[in-house]
Coordinates of C-alpha atoms in Angstrom, one line a residue:
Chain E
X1 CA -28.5 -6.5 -11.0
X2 CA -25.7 -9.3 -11.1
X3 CA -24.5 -11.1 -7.8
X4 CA -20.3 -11.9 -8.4
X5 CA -19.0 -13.7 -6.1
X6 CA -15.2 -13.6 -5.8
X7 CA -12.7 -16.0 -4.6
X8 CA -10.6 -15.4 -2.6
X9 CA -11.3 -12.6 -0.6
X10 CA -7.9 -11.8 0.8
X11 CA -4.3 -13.9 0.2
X12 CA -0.8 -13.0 1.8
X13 CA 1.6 -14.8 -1.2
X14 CA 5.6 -14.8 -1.2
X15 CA 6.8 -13.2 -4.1
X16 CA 8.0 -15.3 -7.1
X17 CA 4.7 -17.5 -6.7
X18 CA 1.1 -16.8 -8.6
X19 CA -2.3 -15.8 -7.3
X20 CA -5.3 -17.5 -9.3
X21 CA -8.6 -15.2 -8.5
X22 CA -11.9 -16.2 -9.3
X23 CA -15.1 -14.9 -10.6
X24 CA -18.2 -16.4 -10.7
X25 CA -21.1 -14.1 -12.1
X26 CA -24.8 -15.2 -11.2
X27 CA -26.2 -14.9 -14.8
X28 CA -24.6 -15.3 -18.2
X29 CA -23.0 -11.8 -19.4
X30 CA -20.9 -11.6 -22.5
X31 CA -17.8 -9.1 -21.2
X32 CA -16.4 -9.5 -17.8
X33 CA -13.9 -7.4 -16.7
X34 CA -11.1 -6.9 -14.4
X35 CA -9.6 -4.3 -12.3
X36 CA -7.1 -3.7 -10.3
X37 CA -6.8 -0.8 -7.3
X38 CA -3.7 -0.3 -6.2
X39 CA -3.0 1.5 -1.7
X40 CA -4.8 4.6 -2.1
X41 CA -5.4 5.2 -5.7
X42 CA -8.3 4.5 -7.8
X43 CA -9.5 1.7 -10.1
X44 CA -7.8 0.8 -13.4
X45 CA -8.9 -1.6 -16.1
X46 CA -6.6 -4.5 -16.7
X47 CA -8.1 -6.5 -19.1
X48 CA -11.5 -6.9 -21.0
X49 CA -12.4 -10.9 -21.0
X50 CA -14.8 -12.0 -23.9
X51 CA -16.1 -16.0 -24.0
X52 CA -14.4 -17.8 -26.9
X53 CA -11.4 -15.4 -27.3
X54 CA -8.4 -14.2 -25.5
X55 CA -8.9 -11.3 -23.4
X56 CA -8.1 -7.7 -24.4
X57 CA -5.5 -6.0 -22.2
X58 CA -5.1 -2.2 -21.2
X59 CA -2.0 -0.5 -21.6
X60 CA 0.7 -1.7 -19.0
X61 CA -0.9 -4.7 -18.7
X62 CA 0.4 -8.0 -20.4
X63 CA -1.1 -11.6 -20.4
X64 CA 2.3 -13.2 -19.4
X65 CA 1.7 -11.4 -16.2
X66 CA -2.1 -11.4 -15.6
X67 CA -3.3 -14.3 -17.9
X68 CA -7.1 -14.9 -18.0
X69 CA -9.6 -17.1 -18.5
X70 CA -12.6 -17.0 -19.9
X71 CA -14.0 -20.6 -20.3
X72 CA -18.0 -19.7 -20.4
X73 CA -20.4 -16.7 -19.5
X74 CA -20.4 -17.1 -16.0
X75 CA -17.1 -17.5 -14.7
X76 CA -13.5 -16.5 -15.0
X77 CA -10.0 -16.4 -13.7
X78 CA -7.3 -14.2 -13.4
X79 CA -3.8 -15.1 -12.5
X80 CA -1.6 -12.7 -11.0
X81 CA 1.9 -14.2 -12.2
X82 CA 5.6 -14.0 -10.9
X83 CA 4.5 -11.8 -8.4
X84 CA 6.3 -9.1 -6.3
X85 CA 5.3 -6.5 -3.5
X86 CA 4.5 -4.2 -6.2
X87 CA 1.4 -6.0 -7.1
X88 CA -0.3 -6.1 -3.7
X89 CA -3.4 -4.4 -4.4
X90 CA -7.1 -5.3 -4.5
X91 CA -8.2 -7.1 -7.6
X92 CA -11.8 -6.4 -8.3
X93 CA -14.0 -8.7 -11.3
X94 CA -17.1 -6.7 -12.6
X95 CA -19.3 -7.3 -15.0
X96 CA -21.8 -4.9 -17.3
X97 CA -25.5 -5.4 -17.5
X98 CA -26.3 -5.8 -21.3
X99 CA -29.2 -3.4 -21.7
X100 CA -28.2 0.0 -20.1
X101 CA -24.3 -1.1 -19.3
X102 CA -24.3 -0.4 -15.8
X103 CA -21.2 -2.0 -14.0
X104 CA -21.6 -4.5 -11.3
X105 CA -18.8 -5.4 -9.0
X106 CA -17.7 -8.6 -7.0
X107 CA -16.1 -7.9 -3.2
X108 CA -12.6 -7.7 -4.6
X109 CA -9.9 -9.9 -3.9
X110 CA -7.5 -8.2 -1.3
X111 CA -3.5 -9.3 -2.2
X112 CA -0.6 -8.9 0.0
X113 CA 2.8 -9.9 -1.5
X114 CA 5.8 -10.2 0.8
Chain C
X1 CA -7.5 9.2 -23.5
X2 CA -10.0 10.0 -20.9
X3 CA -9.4 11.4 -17.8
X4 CA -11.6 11.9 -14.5
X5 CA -11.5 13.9 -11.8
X6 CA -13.1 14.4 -8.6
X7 CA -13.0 17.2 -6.0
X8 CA -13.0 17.4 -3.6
X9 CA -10.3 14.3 -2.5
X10 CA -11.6 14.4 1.1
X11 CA -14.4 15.9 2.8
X12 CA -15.9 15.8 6.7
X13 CA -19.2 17.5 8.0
X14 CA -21.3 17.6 10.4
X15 CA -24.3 14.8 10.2
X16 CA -27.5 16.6 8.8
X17 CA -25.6 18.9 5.9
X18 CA -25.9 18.6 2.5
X19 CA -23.3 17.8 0.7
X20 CA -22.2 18.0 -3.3
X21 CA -19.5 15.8 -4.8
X22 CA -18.2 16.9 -7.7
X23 CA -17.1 14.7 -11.1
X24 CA -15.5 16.2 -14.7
X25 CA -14.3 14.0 -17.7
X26 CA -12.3 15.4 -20.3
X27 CA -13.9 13.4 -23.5
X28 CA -17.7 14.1 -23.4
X29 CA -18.1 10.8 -25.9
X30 CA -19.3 9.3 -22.6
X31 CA -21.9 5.9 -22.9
X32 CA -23.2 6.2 -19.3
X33 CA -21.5 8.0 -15.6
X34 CA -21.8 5.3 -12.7
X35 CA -21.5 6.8 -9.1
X36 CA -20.2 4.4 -6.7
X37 CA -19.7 4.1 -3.1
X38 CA -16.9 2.3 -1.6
X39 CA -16.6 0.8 1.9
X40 CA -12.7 0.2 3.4
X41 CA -11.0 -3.2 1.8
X42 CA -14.8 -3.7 0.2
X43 CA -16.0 -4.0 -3.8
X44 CA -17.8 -1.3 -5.5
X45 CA -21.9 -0.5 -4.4
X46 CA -23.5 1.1 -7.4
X47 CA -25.4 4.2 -6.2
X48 CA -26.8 5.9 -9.2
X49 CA -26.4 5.4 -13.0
X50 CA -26.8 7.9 -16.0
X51 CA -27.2 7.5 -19.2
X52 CA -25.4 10.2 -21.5
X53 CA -29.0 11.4 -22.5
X54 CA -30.0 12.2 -19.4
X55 CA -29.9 14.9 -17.1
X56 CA -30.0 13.5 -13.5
X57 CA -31.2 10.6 -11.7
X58 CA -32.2 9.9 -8.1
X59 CA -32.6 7.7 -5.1
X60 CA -33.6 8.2 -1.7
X61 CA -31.1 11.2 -0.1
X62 CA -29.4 10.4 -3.6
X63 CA -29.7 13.2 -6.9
X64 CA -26.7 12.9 -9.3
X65 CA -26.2 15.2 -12.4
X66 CA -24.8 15.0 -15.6
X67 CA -24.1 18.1 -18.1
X68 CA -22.5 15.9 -20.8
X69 CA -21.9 18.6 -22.8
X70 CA -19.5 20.6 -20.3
X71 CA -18.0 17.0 -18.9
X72 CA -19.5 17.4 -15.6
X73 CA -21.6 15.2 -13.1
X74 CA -22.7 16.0 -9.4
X75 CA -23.6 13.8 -6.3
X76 CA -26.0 15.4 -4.2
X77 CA -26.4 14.0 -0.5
X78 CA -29.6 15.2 1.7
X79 CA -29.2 15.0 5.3
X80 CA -25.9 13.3 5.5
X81 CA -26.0 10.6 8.2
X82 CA -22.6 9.0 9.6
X83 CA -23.0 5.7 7.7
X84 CA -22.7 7.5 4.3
X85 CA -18.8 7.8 5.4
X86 CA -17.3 5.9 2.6
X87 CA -15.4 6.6 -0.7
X88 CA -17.4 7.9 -3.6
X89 CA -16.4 6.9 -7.3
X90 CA -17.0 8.6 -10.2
X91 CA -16.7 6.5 -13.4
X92 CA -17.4 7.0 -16.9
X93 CA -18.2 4.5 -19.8
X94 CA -16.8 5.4 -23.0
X95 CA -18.7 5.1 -26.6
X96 CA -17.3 2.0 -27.1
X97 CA -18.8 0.8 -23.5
X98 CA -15.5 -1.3 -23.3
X99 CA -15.1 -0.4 -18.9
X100 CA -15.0 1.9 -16.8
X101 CA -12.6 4.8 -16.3
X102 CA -12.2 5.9 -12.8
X103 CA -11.7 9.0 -10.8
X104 CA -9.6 9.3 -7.6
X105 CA -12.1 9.6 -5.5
X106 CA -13.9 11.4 -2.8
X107 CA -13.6 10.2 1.0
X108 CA -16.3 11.3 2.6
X109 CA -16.4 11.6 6.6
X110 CA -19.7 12.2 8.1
X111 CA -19.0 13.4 12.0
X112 CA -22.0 12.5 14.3

């Protein structure tokens, strides 16, 4: 199994400002993804982020507003942009174990926005 | 586009039951079906993972199933104890194992 370690665990942001998150995966993995969970609901997929090229983003999802990095196999970033209450949520980084694909997730980032 | 859902949305029982979750996807072109726990404001603890050619998988007080063909998994719990209160996640993998598509959810209260 993969250890992720998150960062950081919990923010309370104004709105108008950004949120870097980031995601540091104990082993080199080739797709890391990133999720978001809104109050209540379940997970949804946000973006798939490859080494070497730009990430691939889910419908609804844009990289003006969650741009991502991707910069080698054990780490990324995501950047919740421009943000507003609407985007309070928990932002969750996972990663998929290469030979049977079974997920792995970090301890989620939990973000306020007042 | 594929779609999961879980029933029931909440549950609470008595410690000691038995318990079944329930999990159905409407595009059977599945790579793998995760279960996962989820503890409040916490990540995601895998529980149990299937691969779409197999039939059910276990650990410990832990059996899930999957009948691919009729887009349907279960999560059995033995002997339910009061710190398996937690969320349980269904997720599927699609063919092109490109993540994870969620269900809502089960939250599960175990009563001592």
């Amino acid at each position: 199994s993969a250890v992720i370690s998150q960062k950081p665990s919990r923010d309370i942001c104004q709105r108008g400002t950004s949120l870097t998150i980031q995601c540091q995966v104990d082993s080199q993995v080739t797709m890391m993804f990133w999720y978001r969970q809104q109050p209540g609901q379940s997970l949804t997929l946000i973006a798939t982020a490859n080494q070497g090229s730009e990430a691939t983003y889910e419908s609804g999802f844009v990289i003006d507003k969650f741009p991502i990095s991707r910069p080698n196999l054990t780490f990324s970033t995501l950047t919740v942009s421009n943000m507003s209450p609407e985007d309070s949520s928990i932002y969750l980084c996972s990663v998929e174990d290469i030979r049977q694909f079974e997920a792995f997730f970090g301890q989620g980032t939990r973000l306020t926005v007042v | 586009k594929q779609e999961v859902t879980q029933i029931p949305a909440a549950l609470s029982v008595p410690e000691g039951e038995n318990l079944v979750l329930n999990c159905s996807f409407t595009d059977s072109a599945i790579y793998n079906l995760q279960w996962f726990r989820q503890d409040p404001g916490k990540g995601l603890t895998s529980l149990l993972l299937i691969q779409s050619s197999q039939r059910e998988q276990t650990s410990g007080r832990l059996n899930a199933s999957l009948d691919k063909s009729s887009g349907r998994s279960t999560l059995y719990i033995a002997a339910s104890q009061p710190g398996d209160s937690a969320t349980y996640l269904c997720a599927v993998l699609g063919g092109g194992a490109d993540g994870l598509t969620f269900g809502k959810g089960t939250h599960l209260i175990i009563q001592p």
